[in-house]
Amino acid sequence: MVRAGGIDLGGTKIEATAFDSDWAMVETKRIPTPQDSYENLVDALCEMVIWLEETAGSKGLPVGVGIPGFHSKRTGKFLTANLLASGRTVHQDLIDKLGRAVAFENDCNCFALSEAMLGAGRSYASVFGLIVGTGVGGGYCSNGTLISGLNGAAGEYGHLGIPYMTIKELGLDGIQCGCGRTGCFETYLAGPGMRRLAKHVIGKDVDAQTITTAAAAGDPQMQEVMRIWARIAAELVAALQCTVDPDCIVLGGGLSKIPNIDRIISEALSDHLLDQTEPPEIRVAEYGDSSGTRGAALAAVQNYEILEEAS
Ligand SMILES: [Zn+2]
């Protein structure tokens, strides 16, 4: 029996998955993300909600949508890159068109909720889901509740600045980030950032895959790049400790697939956390690409009564 549906709105595809009461995937459907108009994008989301209802045989099925971007609680407008939905009230427009409630959540928050409730963080009360891929993002979940904030931007630690002392000691350049600011963690921690770091440390133009494979095989130069990358990652964990102090950090995204990444970051922590403090547990995500739909469906179930009242 289908318990909830989750929709993951991506730049190239929209994926919908129906989940059963054990949160196993029952059925999945993918369609290309419309690139021609906003109206077609909303229509495509409607099509997925209706498909989920039909798959479940229930019009009251809790359905959630995960979207890459922020959603202002005050204006209802979305701020999102690579999608036609930016500056639009996509959540309200979808509700108006469907005549029913749906949950909306930032995609990094969906990842965090999914891992905190059902995945690698399920034994911990407070879990930070940290995604390190082409960018760096995340979400924080405390006792099963997402802390998302006014804009849904809580957890965007990739856009905190690397500490001055680290920049100075490593002689790093201040790189302009995709967010418009300079010196964000993302500029050296994301996949393209690791490549930038290799150029800086050993003067070679090598991608993250080559660096991590060669480091694991014992290449001393690449191990040095990884050591410095882990040091910067440890500074990000220190920033997390000083703000939400999570019990556990669950790593997701492309770089979470680096062999032993949990151990590499854990070992780098001791010199960077506050003195005499317990380090958070570092774990690798249990769910891969399905975290987006699973987290969106979980958000829908968690908010089901609120959604019902609002519709
Ligand atoms: Zn930034």
Short mmCIF file of N, CA and C and ligand atoms in Angstrom, two decimals, residues 136 156-161 175-187, ligand 1:
data_model
loop_
_atom_site.label_atom_id
_atom_site.label_comp_id
_atom_site.label_asym_id
_atom_site.label_seq_id
_atom_site.Cartn_x
_atom_site.Cartn_y
_atom_site.Cartn_z
N VAL A 136 28.36 22.80 -2.39
CA VAL A 136 28.31 22.33 -0.99
C VAL A 136 27.04 22.90 -0.35
N GLU A 156 23.01 26.17 4.62
CA GLU A 156 23.84 26.49 3.45
C GLU A 156 25.26 26.86 3.87
N TYR A 157 25.90 25.91 4.52
CA TYR A 157 27.23 26.17 5.06
C TYR A 157 28.31 26.32 4.00
N GLY A 158 28.01 25.86 2.78
CA GLY A 158 28.98 26.01 1.70
C GLY A 158 29.28 27.47 1.41
N HIS A 159 28.36 28.36 1.85
CA HIS A 159 28.54 29.78 1.57
C HIS A 159 28.98 30.57 2.80
N LEU A 160 29.43 29.86 3.82
CA LEU A 160 30.17 30.53 4.88
C LEU A 160 31.60 30.75 4.36
N GLY A 161 32.26 31.76 4.90
CA GLY A 161 33.64 32.01 4.48
C GLY A 161 34.62 31.07 5.16
N ILE A 175 38.57 33.15 -3.90
CA ILE A 175 37.91 32.83 -5.17
C ILE A 175 36.45 33.28 -5.10
N GLN A 176 35.98 33.88 -6.19
CA GLN A 176 34.56 34.26 -6.20
C GLN A 176 33.70 33.01 -6.40
N CYS A 177 32.69 32.92 -5.55
CA CYS A 177 31.80 31.74 -5.53
C CYS A 177 30.61 32.00 -6.47
N GLY A 178 29.92 30.92 -6.82
CA GLY A 178 28.71 31.05 -7.66
C GLY A 178 27.64 31.90 -7.00
N CYS A 179 27.69 32.05 -5.67
CA CYS A 179 26.67 32.84 -4.95
C CYS A 179 26.96 34.33 -5.04
N GLY A 180 28.14 34.69 -5.59
CA GLY A 180 28.48 36.10 -5.72
C GLY A 180 29.45 36.60 -4.67
N ARG A 181 29.60 35.81 -3.58
CA ARG A 181 30.53 36.22 -2.53
C ARG A 181 31.92 35.63 -2.82
N THR A 182 32.90 36.05 -2.05
CA THR A 182 34.27 35.58 -2.27
C THR A 182 34.77 34.84 -1.03
N GLY A 183 35.45 33.71 -1.27
CA GLY A 183 36.08 32.98 -0.17
C GLY A 183 35.18 31.97 0.52
N CYS A 184 34.07 31.59 -0.13
CA CYS A 184 33.17 30.58 0.47
C CYS A 184 33.86 29.21 0.54
N PHE A 185 33.45 28.40 1.53
CA PHE A 185 33.95 27.02 1.63
C PHE A 185 33.78 26.27 0.31
N GLU A 186 32.66 26.50 -0.35
CA GLU A 186 32.37 25.78 -1.58
C GLU A 186 33.48 25.91 -2.62
N THR A 187 34.17 27.07 -2.63
CA THR A 187 35.16 27.31 -3.69
C THR A 187 36.36 26.37 -3.61
ZN ZN B 1 29.15 31.10 -1.94
#
